[in-house]
Each structure stands twice: as structure tokens, then as C-alpha cells.
Short mmCIF file of C-alpha atoms in Angstrom, two decimals:
data_model
loop_
_atom_site.label_atom_id
_atom_site.label_comp_id
_atom_site.label_asym_id
_atom_site.label_seq_id
_atom_site.Cartn_x
_atom_site.Cartn_y
_atom_site.Cartn_z
CA MET A 168 68.88 122.77 95.74
CA ALA A 169 71.55 125.00 97.29
CA LYS A 170 72.51 127.70 94.94
CA TYR A 171 76.16 126.66 94.53
CA ARG A 172 74.89 123.19 93.50
CA GLN A 173 72.64 124.70 90.90
CA ILE A 174 75.55 126.61 89.34
CA ARG A 175 77.77 123.44 89.59
CA GLU A 176 75.21 121.30 87.93
CA ASP A 177 74.38 123.86 85.21
CA LEU A 178 78.00 124.27 84.33
CA ARG A 179 78.63 120.48 84.42
CA ALA A 180 75.70 119.94 81.99
CA LEU A 181 77.19 122.41 79.55
CA ILE A 182 80.57 120.73 79.76
CA GLU A 183 79.33 117.20 79.57
CA SER A 184 77.06 117.92 76.62
CA GLY A 185 80.10 119.46 74.88
CA GLU A 186 78.53 122.83 74.46
CA TYR A 187 81.63 124.07 76.22
CA GLY A 188 84.55 122.19 74.64
CA PRO A 189 88.05 121.81 75.68
CA ARG A 190 89.80 125.05 76.63
CA ALA A 191 86.46 126.96 76.44
CA LEU A 192 86.22 129.86 78.85
CA LEU A 193 83.67 129.56 81.54
CA PRO A 194 81.44 132.51 82.46
CA SER A 195 83.39 134.83 84.68
CA LEU A 196 82.80 135.06 88.58
CA THR A 197 81.06 138.45 87.98
CA ASP A 198 78.68 136.91 85.45
CA LEU A 199 77.83 134.00 87.68
CA THR A 200 77.19 136.14 90.84
CA ALA A 201 74.94 138.30 88.77
CA ARG A 202 73.08 135.63 87.08
CA TYR A 203 72.44 133.34 90.13
CA ARG A 204 72.24 136.45 92.63
CA VAL A 205 74.92 134.80 94.92
CA ALA A 206 77.99 135.86 96.76
CA ARG A 207 81.40 135.41 95.08
CA ASN A 208 82.26 132.71 97.66
CA THR A 209 79.18 130.68 96.58
CA ALA A 210 80.18 130.75 92.82
CA THR A 211 83.73 130.00 93.85
CA GLN A 212 82.73 126.86 95.74
CA ALA A 213 80.81 125.62 92.70
CA LEU A 214 83.97 126.21 90.50
CA LYS A 215 86.30 124.48 93.07
CA GLU A 216 84.14 121.32 93.18
CA LEU A 217 84.25 121.00 89.32
CA GLU A 218 88.09 121.46 89.53
CA GLN A 219 88.27 118.59 92.05
CA GLU A 220 86.31 116.38 89.59
CA GLY A 221 88.69 117.23 86.88
CA LEU A 222 86.37 119.04 84.67
CA ILE A 223 87.85 122.55 84.75
CA GLN A 224 91.02 124.33 85.60
CA SER A 225 92.02 127.85 86.61
CA GLU A 226 93.89 129.95 84.25
CA GLY A 227 94.88 132.48 86.86
CA GLY A 228 93.67 136.02 86.02
CA ARG A 229 92.00 134.81 82.84
CA GLY A 230 89.40 132.85 84.67
CA TRP A 231 88.32 129.12 84.46
CA ILE A 232 88.39 126.92 81.40
CA VAL A 233 87.33 123.41 80.45
CA ARG A 234 90.10 121.27 81.06
CA PRO A 235 91.65 119.77 77.83
CA ARG A 236 92.20 116.00 77.90
CA PRO A 237 95.64 114.95 76.58
CA ARG A 238 95.62 112.17 73.92
CA PRO A 239 96.27 109.04 75.93
CA ARG A 240 99.17 106.60 75.50
CA ARG A 241 97.78 103.15 74.50
CA HIS A 242 99.44 100.43 76.36
CA GLY A 243 99.16 97.28 74.27
CA ILE A 244 100.49 93.85 74.79
CA ASP A 245 102.49 94.27 71.58
CA ARG A 246 104.80 96.65 73.31
CA TYR A 247 106.46 93.60 75.00
CA SER A 248 107.32 91.89 71.67
CA ARG A 249 110.59 90.14 71.81
CA SER A 250 111.36 91.58 68.23
CA THR A 251 111.40 95.07 69.86
CA TRP A 252 113.60 94.65 72.85
CA ALA A 253 115.73 91.72 71.51
CA ALA A 254 116.68 94.15 68.59
CA GLY A 255 117.96 96.56 71.19
CA LYS A 256 114.97 99.07 71.15
CA ALA A 257 113.59 100.55 74.32
CA ILE A 258 109.96 99.47 74.93
CA LEU A 259 108.80 102.80 76.15
CA ILE A 260 110.40 104.74 73.35
CA ALA A 261 109.39 102.32 70.63
CA GLU A 262 105.71 102.10 71.67
CA THR A 263 105.21 105.90 72.19
CA ALA A 264 107.00 106.64 68.92
CA SER A 265 104.61 104.36 67.10
CA GLN A 266 101.88 106.61 68.46
CA GLY A 267 103.56 109.74 67.39
CA MET A 268 104.76 110.66 70.92
CA VAL A 269 108.14 111.49 72.35
CA ALA A 270 109.00 109.81 75.55
CA ARG A 271 111.96 109.86 77.95
CA GLN A 272 112.75 108.60 81.38
CA GLN A 273 114.61 109.84 84.45
CA ILE A 274 116.11 107.65 87.15
CA ARG A 275 114.98 108.54 90.61
CA GLU A 276 116.83 105.84 92.49
CA LEU A 277 119.03 102.75 92.03
CA ALA A 278 119.36 100.83 95.21
CA GLU A 279 119.29 97.63 97.31
CA VAL A 280 116.16 97.81 99.43
CA GLU A 281 113.99 95.43 101.44
CA ALA A 282 111.27 93.93 99.34
CA PRO A 283 107.76 95.44 100.28
CA GLU A 284 104.92 93.05 100.57
CA VAL A 285 103.47 93.74 97.16
CA VAL A 286 106.69 92.81 95.64
CA ALA A 287 107.88 89.93 97.84
CA VAL A 288 104.55 88.05 97.34
CA ARG A 289 104.87 88.20 93.59
CA LEU A 290 108.55 87.29 93.50
CA GLY A 291 107.82 84.47 95.87
CA ILE A 292 110.28 85.59 98.47
CA PRO A 293 110.04 86.60 102.27
CA VAL A 294 109.00 90.15 102.90
CA GLY A 295 112.19 92.19 103.65
CA THR A 296 114.51 90.15 101.51
CA THR A 297 117.05 92.54 99.92
CA VAL A 298 116.26 93.24 96.24
CA TRP A 299 117.40 95.52 93.55
CA VAL A 300 115.08 98.45 92.63
CA ARG A 301 115.14 100.88 89.71
CA ARG A 302 112.85 103.83 90.45
CA ARG A 303 112.23 106.04 87.37
CA THR A 304 109.78 108.74 86.13
CA THR A 305 108.75 108.47 82.54
CA PHE A 306 107.72 111.61 80.64
CA ILE A 307 105.61 111.78 77.50
CA GLU A 308 105.74 115.00 75.58
CA ASP A 309 107.45 116.37 78.60
CA ARG A 310 104.71 115.73 81.02
CA ALA A 311 105.28 113.21 83.88
CA HIS A 312 103.31 110.03 82.98
CA GLN A 313 104.52 107.22 85.17
CA LEU A 314 106.32 106.50 88.35
CA ALA A 315 107.70 103.04 87.53
CA ASP A 316 109.69 100.99 90.14
CA SER A 317 111.14 97.81 88.99
CA TYR A 318 112.32 95.21 91.58
CA TYR A 319 114.69 92.29 90.83
CA PRO A 320 116.05 89.47 92.80
CA LEU A 321 119.74 90.35 93.61
CA ASP A 322 121.22 87.25 91.94
CA LEU A 323 119.74 88.13 88.56
CA VAL A 324 121.21 91.71 88.43
CA GLU A 325 124.62 91.00 89.74
CA GLY A 326 127.21 92.21 87.31
CA THR A 327 124.52 93.40 84.73
CA ALA A 328 123.78 96.82 83.47
CA ILE A 329 120.39 96.61 85.25
CA ARG A 330 122.49 98.00 88.16
CA GLN A 331 123.55 101.06 86.02
CA VAL A 332 121.75 104.20 85.12
CA ASP A 333 121.70 103.13 81.39
CA THR A 334 120.67 99.42 81.12
CA GLY A 335 121.74 99.44 77.47
CA PRO A 336 120.15 98.46 74.19
CA GLY A 337 116.69 96.82 74.79
CA GLY A 338 116.77 97.57 78.47
CA GLY A 339 116.16 95.24 81.45
CA PHE A 340 114.39 92.54 79.42
CA ALA A 341 117.32 92.19 77.04
CA ARG A 342 119.85 92.06 79.96
CA LEU A 343 117.78 89.37 81.79
CA GLU A 344 117.84 87.10 78.70
CA GLU A 345 121.59 87.74 78.21
CA SER A 346 122.01 86.37 81.77
CA GLY A 347 120.30 83.18 80.67
CA GLU A 348 116.70 83.84 81.84
CA ARG A 349 114.47 83.05 78.97
CA LEU A 350 111.41 85.28 79.49
CA ASP A 351 108.00 83.75 78.89
CA GLU A 352 105.01 85.32 80.42
CA ILE A 353 103.79 88.66 81.94
CA ASN A 354 100.97 89.20 84.46
CA GLU A 355 99.58 92.71 84.66
CA GLU A 356 97.15 93.76 87.53
CA LEU A 357 95.44 97.14 87.35
CA ALA A 358 93.32 99.17 89.70
CA ALA A 359 92.16 102.87 89.60
CA ARG A 360 92.14 105.19 92.57
CA MET A 361 92.75 108.71 93.55
CA PRO A 362 96.62 109.56 93.94
CA THR A 363 98.20 110.16 97.27
CA SER A 364 99.36 113.78 97.75
CA ARG A 365 102.88 112.58 97.11
CA GLU A 366 101.94 110.93 93.77
CA ALA A 367 99.93 113.90 92.69
CA ILE A 368 103.02 116.16 93.19
CA ASP A 369 105.51 113.75 91.52
CA LEU A 370 103.23 113.32 88.47
CA SER A 371 102.13 116.96 88.42
CA LEU A 372 98.54 115.71 88.33
CA PRO A 373 95.71 118.25 87.87
CA PRO A 374 93.13 118.07 90.68
CA GLY A 375 90.42 115.42 89.94
CA THR A 376 92.80 113.10 88.12
CA PRO A 377 92.90 109.42 89.12
CA VAL A 378 95.85 107.13 88.78
CA VAL A 379 96.08 103.51 87.52
CA GLU A 380 98.16 101.31 89.75
CA LEU A 381 99.80 98.73 87.51
CA ILE A 382 101.63 95.76 88.93
CA ARG A 383 103.57 93.79 86.25
CA THR A 384 105.16 90.59 87.03
CA THR A 385 107.57 88.89 84.45
CA TYR A 386 108.11 85.15 84.57
CA ASP A 387 110.83 83.14 82.92
CA ILE A 388 110.19 79.93 81.18
CA SER A 389 110.57 77.87 84.43
CA GLY A 390 107.78 80.02 85.93
CA ARG A 391 110.11 81.92 88.25
CA ALA A 392 109.17 85.70 88.68
CA VAL A 393 112.21 87.56 87.59
CA GLU A 394 110.96 91.19 87.93
CA VAL A 395 108.00 93.10 89.60
CA MET A 396 107.32 96.52 88.20
CA TRP A 397 105.13 98.56 90.50
CA SER A 398 103.91 101.52 88.67
CA ILE A 399 101.66 104.54 89.25
CA ILE A 400 100.38 106.00 85.96
CA ALA A 401 98.55 109.33 85.26
CA GLY A 402 94.92 108.28 84.59
CA ASP A 403 94.31 111.05 82.01
CA MET A 404 97.22 110.07 79.87
CA SER A 405 96.72 106.32 79.61
CA SER A 406 94.61 103.58 78.15
CA PHE A 407 95.31 99.81 78.28
CA SER A 408 94.29 97.13 75.85
CA TYR A 409 94.61 93.34 76.19
CA ARG A 410 93.57 90.93 73.44
CA PHE A 411 93.39 87.20 74.35
CA LYS A 412 91.99 83.93 73.34
CA ILE A 413 88.99 82.77 75.19
CA PRO A 414 90.31 80.20 77.74
CA ASP A 415 89.07 76.74 77.48
CA MET B 38 100.29 127.73 103.72
CA ALA B 39 96.64 128.73 104.13
CA LYS B 40 95.34 127.30 107.42
CA TYR B 41 92.71 125.04 105.60
CA ARG B 42 95.53 123.47 103.63
CA GLN B 43 97.47 122.84 106.77
CA ILE B 44 94.41 121.15 108.43
CA ARG B 45 93.96 119.08 105.11
CA GLU B 46 97.53 117.99 104.85
CA ASP B 47 97.77 117.10 108.52
CA LEU B 48 94.72 114.88 108.23
CA ARG B 49 95.78 113.32 105.00
CA ALA B 50 99.19 112.41 106.52
CA LEU B 51 97.48 110.75 109.43
CA ILE B 52 95.17 108.73 107.09
CA GLU B 53 97.96 107.80 104.46
CA SER B 54 100.37 106.66 107.21
CA GLY B 55 97.54 104.37 108.49
CA GLU B 56 97.48 106.01 111.92
CA TYR B 57 93.75 106.60 111.23
CA GLY B 58 92.61 103.33 109.89
CA PRO B 59 89.38 102.52 108.05
CA ARG B 60 86.28 103.91 109.73
CA ALA B 61 88.33 105.81 112.30
CA LEU B 62 86.57 108.90 113.55
CA LEU B 63 88.39 112.13 112.70
CA PRO B 64 88.78 115.01 115.17
CA SER B 65 85.50 116.87 115.45
CA LEU B 66 84.97 120.38 113.94
CA THR B 67 85.08 121.81 117.43
CA ASP B 68 88.40 120.16 118.00
CA LEU B 69 89.78 121.39 114.71
CA THR B 70 88.61 124.98 115.18
CA ALA B 71 90.20 125.09 118.56
CA ARG B 72 93.50 123.45 117.65
CA TYR B 73 94.09 125.38 114.54
CA ARG B 74 92.33 128.63 115.71
CA VAL B 75 90.14 128.86 112.58
CA ALA B 76 86.50 129.45 111.74
CA ARG B 77 84.21 126.43 111.32
CA ASN B 78 84.01 127.18 107.56
CA THR B 79 87.90 126.84 107.22
CA ALA B 80 87.86 123.49 108.85
CA THR B 81 84.83 122.38 106.79
CA GLN B 82 86.57 123.34 103.59
CA ALA B 83 89.63 121.12 104.55
CA LEU B 84 87.12 118.22 105.19
CA LYS B 85 85.23 118.67 101.99
CA GLU B 86 88.43 118.50 100.00
CA LEU B 87 89.45 115.30 101.61
CA GLU B 88 86.00 113.94 100.78
CA GLN B 89 86.40 114.87 97.15
CA GLU B 90 89.56 112.87 97.02
CA GLY B 91 87.82 109.89 98.42
CA LEU B 92 89.69 109.72 101.71
CA ILE B 93 86.87 110.47 104.19
CA GLN B 94 83.13 110.46 104.30
CA SER B 95 80.50 112.23 106.47
CA GLU B 96 78.55 110.11 108.99
CA GLY B 97 75.91 112.84 109.47
CA GLY B 98 75.74 113.85 113.12
CA ARG B 99 78.49 111.54 114.18
CA GLY B 100 81.20 113.50 112.25
CA TRP B 101 83.67 112.38 109.65
CA ILE B 102 85.32 109.06 109.32
CA VAL B 103 88.09 107.45 107.18
CA ARG B 104 86.36 105.97 104.23
CA PRO B 105 86.59 102.22 104.35
CA ARG B 106 87.66 100.49 100.98
CA PRO B 107 85.62 97.70 99.86
CA ARG B 108 87.37 94.43 98.88
CA PRO B 109 87.58 94.65 95.27
CA ARG B 110 86.23 92.17 92.75
CA ARG B 111 89.11 90.69 90.74
CA HIS B 112 88.42 90.51 87.03
CA GLY B 113 90.58 87.67 85.51
CA ILE B 114 90.81 86.36 82.10
CA ASP B 115 89.59 83.13 83.53
CA ARG B 116 86.16 84.41 84.02
CA TYR B 117 85.60 83.92 80.36
CA SER B 118 86.58 80.20 80.29
CA ARG B 119 84.40 78.23 77.92
CA SER B 120 83.98 75.58 80.64
CA THR B 121 82.03 78.11 82.71
CA TRP B 122 79.43 79.50 80.40
CA ALA B 123 79.26 76.45 78.03
CA ALA B 124 78.23 74.55 81.13
CA GLY B 125 75.41 76.97 81.78
CA LYS B 126 76.91 79.09 84.53
CA ALA B 127 76.69 82.87 84.49
CA ILE B 128 80.19 84.53 84.17
CA LEU B 129 79.30 87.27 86.67
CA ILE B 130 77.86 84.94 89.27
CA ALA B 131 80.67 82.20 88.95
CA GLU B 132 83.46 84.62 89.12
CA THR B 133 82.27 86.56 92.10
CA ALA B 134 81.12 83.46 93.91
CA SER B 135 84.61 82.03 93.55
CA GLN B 136 85.84 85.18 95.51
CA GLY B 137 83.19 84.74 98.19
CA MET B 138 80.90 87.45 96.94
CA VAL B 139 77.15 87.55 95.92
CA ALA B 140 76.45 89.21 92.76
CA ARG B 141 73.16 90.00 90.80
CA GLN B 142 72.22 91.98 87.86
CA GLN B 143 69.25 94.22 86.89
CA ILE B 144 68.17 94.98 83.34
CA ARG B 145 67.86 98.74 82.83
CA GLU B 146 66.85 98.52 79.03
CA LEU B 147 66.38 96.03 76.19
CA ALA B 148 66.13 97.75 72.87
CA GLU B 149 67.06 98.42 69.20
CA VAL B 150 69.09 101.60 69.15
CA GLU B 151 71.40 103.31 66.80
CA ALA B 152 75.13 102.22 67.20
CA PRO B 153 77.12 105.01 68.87
CA GLU B 154 80.62 105.58 67.37
CA VAL B 155 82.47 103.59 70.10
CA VAL B 156 80.42 100.63 69.29
CA ALA B 157 80.15 100.97 65.59
CA VAL B 158 83.89 101.34 64.92
CA ARG B 159 84.40 98.08 66.91
CA LEU B 160 81.67 96.16 65.30
CA GLY B 161 82.87 97.29 61.89
CA ILE B 162 79.50 98.84 60.93
CA PRO B 163 78.49 102.31 60.00
CA VAL B 164 77.73 104.71 62.97
CA GLY B 165 73.88 104.80 63.42
CA THR B 166 73.31 101.28 62.21
CA THR B 167 70.54 99.61 64.26
CA VAL B 168 71.85 97.23 66.84
CA TRP B 169 70.45 95.39 69.78
CA VAL B 170 71.47 96.68 73.39
CA ARG B 171 71.14 95.04 76.69
CA ARG B 172 71.74 97.71 79.40
CA ARG B 173 72.12 96.32 82.92
CA THR B 174 73.48 97.22 86.24
CA THR B 175 75.41 94.60 88.28
CA PHE B 176 75.49 94.66 92.02
CA ILE B 177 77.95 93.01 94.30
CA GLU B 178 77.03 92.52 97.83
CA ASP B 179 74.07 94.83 97.13
CA ARG B 180 76.31 97.71 96.09
CA ALA B 181 76.04 98.93 92.38
CA HIS B 182 79.35 97.87 90.80
CA GLN B 183 78.97 98.22 86.98
CA LEU B 184 76.83 99.77 84.24
CA ALA B 185 77.31 97.29 81.46
CA ASP B 186 75.66 97.90 77.97
CA SER B 187 76.15 95.02 75.60
CA TYR B 188 75.63 95.83 71.82
CA TYR B 189 75.00 92.99 69.14
CA PRO B 190 74.44 93.07 65.43
CA LEU B 191 70.72 92.51 64.97
CA ASP B 192 71.03 89.46 62.81
CA LEU B 193 72.96 87.57 65.58
CA VAL B 194 70.25 88.01 68.17
CA GLU B 195 67.17 87.52 66.11
CA GLY B 196 65.09 84.76 67.72
CA THR B 197 67.51 84.27 70.54
CA ALA B 198 67.03 84.79 74.29
CA ILE B 199 69.56 87.64 74.05
CA ARG B 200 66.44 89.60 73.33
CA GLN B 201 64.84 88.48 76.56
CA VAL B 202 65.25 89.59 80.14
CA ASP B 203 66.69 86.27 80.98
CA THR B 204 69.38 85.08 78.47
CA GLY B 205 69.26 81.59 79.90
CA PRO B 206 71.94 79.24 81.15
CA GLY B 207 75.41 80.51 80.29
CA GLY B 208 74.13 83.93 79.07
CA GLY B 209 74.88 85.79 75.84
CA PHE B 210 78.14 83.83 75.01
CA ALA B 211 76.21 80.56 75.36
CA ARG B 212 73.39 81.77 73.10
CA LEU B 213 75.82 83.14 70.43
CA GLU B 214 77.58 79.84 70.14
CA GLU B 215 74.22 78.04 69.87
CA SER B 216 73.38 80.23 66.89
CA GLY B 217 76.60 79.01 65.29
CA GLU B 218 79.16 81.73 66.17
CA ARG B 219 82.26 79.88 67.47
CA LEU B 220 83.74 82.52 69.84
CA ASP B 221 87.44 82.86 69.77
CA GLU B 222 89.00 86.12 71.12
CA ILE B 223 88.31 89.07 73.40
CA ASN B 224 89.82 92.48 73.33
CA GLU B 225 89.55 94.60 76.56
CA GLU B 226 90.29 98.36 76.51
CA LEU B 227 90.49 100.16 79.84
CA ALA B 228 90.91 103.74 81.08
CA ALA B 229 90.38 105.53 84.22
CA ARG B 230 88.58 108.79 84.88
CA MET B 231 86.26 110.54 87.04
CA PRO B 232 82.56 109.73 86.63
CA THR B 233 79.98 112.05 85.00
CA SER B 234 77.32 113.07 87.49
CA ARG B 235 74.87 110.61 85.85
CA GLU B 236 77.28 107.62 86.41
CA ALA B 237 77.95 108.79 90.08
CA ILE B 238 74.29 108.71 90.74
CA ASP B 239 73.64 105.36 88.96
CA LEU B 240 76.61 103.78 90.71
CA SER B 241 75.96 105.47 94.11
CA LEU B 242 79.67 106.37 93.99
CA PRO B 243 81.07 108.12 97.00
CA PRO B 244 82.85 111.46 96.21
CA GLY B 245 86.41 111.00 95.07
CA THR B 246 85.76 107.73 93.49
CA PRO B 247 87.10 107.13 89.82
CA VAL B 248 85.44 104.72 87.38
CA VAL B 249 87.05 102.37 85.03
CA GLU B 250 85.65 102.44 81.60
CA LEU B 251 86.00 99.02 79.97
CA ILE B 252 85.23 98.37 76.31
CA ARG B 253 85.24 94.52 75.70
CA THR B 254 85.00 93.29 72.08
CA THR B 255 84.30 89.64 71.42
CA TYR B 256 85.27 88.06 68.15
CA ASP B 257 84.27 84.77 66.46
CA ILE B 258 86.64 82.44 64.84
CA SER B 259 86.38 84.23 61.55
CA GLY B 260 87.43 87.51 63.17
CA ARG B 261 83.96 89.08 63.10
CA ALA B 262 83.17 91.13 66.08
CA VAL B 263 79.87 89.76 67.47
CA GLU B 264 79.41 91.89 70.69
CA VAL B 265 80.73 95.10 72.18
CA MET B 266 80.29 95.59 75.93
CA TRP B 267 80.69 99.09 77.02
CA SER B 268 80.94 99.21 80.72
CA ILE B 269 81.52 101.74 83.48
CA ILE B 270 82.77 100.21 86.63
CA ALA B 271 83.13 101.49 90.16
CA GLY B 272 86.97 102.03 90.66
CA ASP B 273 87.01 101.30 94.40
CA MET B 274 85.36 97.85 93.81
CA SER B 275 87.46 96.46 91.06
CA SER B 276 90.78 95.20 89.98
CA PHE B 277 91.81 93.66 86.74
CA SER B 278 94.50 91.02 85.87
CA TYR B 279 95.76 89.92 82.51
CA ARG B 280 98.30 87.15 82.13
CA PHE B 281 99.79 86.60 78.68
CA LYS B 282 102.69 85.20 76.77
CA ILE B 283 105.45 87.68 75.61
CA PRO B 284 104.66 88.12 71.90
CA ASP B 285 107.28 87.26 69.39
#
């Protein structure tokens, strides 16, 4: 085995076994070069690879530490309960508060845009149809957590606060129901992948952190798709849970 | 910007824009060193980082190519339909076949073990209680796809084919119902992370590929948890979808 691989695997074993816990300081470069009789570049290569896998992080002059894992936000089906948003509470704020976390969101863009394919297919409209988009970044405990872009058919948002920065009490769901759309079902599609460079920057992701791509489609009682939220979520800050009846 | 970063970002932009599509051959090391006036080690570092992010892969002597993405298996709620397994069909085989894929599974271990915490909490038993485990690896189109470990309370598997290599028609769900457990609900918990070194080996994961950790708990009609499946799934081969009514 190449020497750098040996160093990498030894350190990995110490971390995965828990012998080096969260925020533990790893042996210094000087220690590693002496113990394994290698050049500094060789030891650095081992550390860089562990960083890419999300196991360690550099603390500048202090050296390298085991990366602490934030406590994840749990995304449950219950966050969508009508009793929350119909009572004027924001879904994001209410769910995270129930987990002892403080969340906020920041609008990145409000605009009419051409529906991309992912959205058009789910809204049941031709690609390129003009739709309304709300792009926002959500933060939990002041770390960026989610890039959430919600797309709406134009006719549903005309004259509503969904076109405003502040959608008002209960948010978009409450405004859609006020306009006469009785909301009924949600479909969530999830997949995990590594972020693009842009997503890694926008979410301030440490190296070696995957994202969850979540596409949420909301349907009204007639079966019409009234909103598609296309969301990129920091993988190390999130878990998802779905409880359902076994279908017939 | 360091030269290797420049090379990395230029190549990344070409891949993310789609200009270099799946399996496209990247410029050779000789090309890169000439174009950017750098040492071979510098160009290699850029390529290695893109490999760690899952964007490219080495083809040995041929050079580096854009990593092709396999078509993912879609995990829908419908795969659990009683009409599938109660009719003697295997859930895995039936779902993947409906997507035009061939799947199989291989048993890694059948044993009595002490319930780990993740399992015990969900089965509602003390940590360390003896339970029955079926560890298996599933393959789709002959690539390892999932490490699925199913844990059962001992009393539920006594004298059933769940203790055998072949659980018989309809698998574990069918056997549990035969024993008098009317199955009712499933809870699925998901999170994305980078694999441990062991998981990467067992799933033959290319570098830069996250896994989805799926913990599935199955409940009978009385609310008793009758099985916990703890599963590690190749992120680049999987998507998940959940459709549900908006709760009251």
C-alpha cells in the first residue's frame, strides 16, 4: 500500500471507530511525517483526501480536526399539517422551532421565468411556459441549509402575496387556499448527489458533503399541480421521514 | 487562484454545462500541462479532486472520462403494495422489473445478534436484546446497489422461513402475515452522507458517491414494530418518492 494510503486508512479507522471524536485534534503534520517516515506532501495528500470525504476539516494554523456533525433538521410529513399553516404559522419556522432550532429565510429572486423541464413536467405544462418563481435560501441556526425555488402557474399567483417578498401568515399554502385552491396531496421525490460548485458556495458546504435534491409537487383536490418546489438541501443538516399505510 | 484550481474549475464548468457529456474523454495530462504550463503533478491534483467529487473517473491508460450516471432505481411507496407480496412476488424483483431492470440479492449473514441502538429504539426493546438479522446485498444490473440488514424480534421468526436463506414467495412480509401479524404501516427515515470505507468497498462505489441511509420500520395493526430494515444504498443508483395526503 502506498504510504499516503496507509496514513489515510489509519486515520480513518481512528475516526470511524470513535477513538477520535468530533472536534478531536489529529496528529500534526510533523508527527505524521516522523511516524510514517514520509515527506510533508505525502501526509498532506492523506489529509486532503479525508477532507474530501467529509471526515476532517482544517483549522488553519491549529491543524486538522475531526469534523463535527451538526444535529440534523428532521423533515416529517407533519410539517405540512393544515392546522399549522391555516392558523397562520410558517411551516419552516414552526417545524424547526419544535426541534429547538431557529430558522429564517432570505429571498434570492422573485420573477416570471420560463418553466424548466423538471418543473414543467410536474405542473403539466409545456416547457418554457411562463411561471412565477420564488427563490429563497433558508438558514438554520445561521448556517445555510436549503436553496428552495418554488414555481407556480401564473394564474394562481396573480394578485396574491405570493408575488411579494412576504407571503403573509401561513405562507404560500395559505394564500393558495384563500384563492380557492383546496390543497390535497404532496409528492416528494428525493435523491442524493455531490453538489455543483455553485451549490457548494451558496450553501457554504464543507468539502465531502452531499446534497439532497428534493422536488415537492403540491396538488389540489382536483388533482391539478399548483406548485413545484425544487430544493437543494445540505446533506449533513437534514434527515427525512415518511410514515404511510401499506398500500392495498 | 492556484493553477490546479484553475484547471479544476475550467474542467468542472465544461462538465456541468454539458459540453463534455457522459463518457467524454477529458484533455490528456500532456494537453493540460502544455495549456496551463504546469507540472504533471499539478494537473493530476486537479483531476483527483474532480474524481473525489464524483464528476470524472480514470480509464487507466486511456485517460480520464466524464463519469456516466446510471439510471436510478425509483423507490416508490407502491413497491410495498399488499397485492404484490401477498401474491407471492418479491418486492425488489417486482419493482425493478417494472422499471425494466434486473435485480437479485445475495445473503451475507443470517444470525442471532444483539440489537444495536438504532434497531432497539425502533423495535421498542432494550439495546442488546437478541434479535434475528438477515444481512443481504442487492444488485441491480449486476452492480451492488444496497446493503440491507433486516432485524426481527426472535419470537416472530421462530419456525418461519425468515430464518432460511430463501424466505419463499412474497418474502418476509408474506411470512410475517402468515404468522398472524397483520401489517399496517411503514415509517421510512432517510439521510445522505459519504460512505465509510467499508461501505464504499462493499458497494463498489466510485469516489465522490454519497450513500442514502434508509431505516425502515414496519408496524402491525396493533402498532407493534415487527421489523427494522437498516439499509445503505448507493446514492447514484437511487431516487425515492413519497406521495401523501396533507395532514389535518
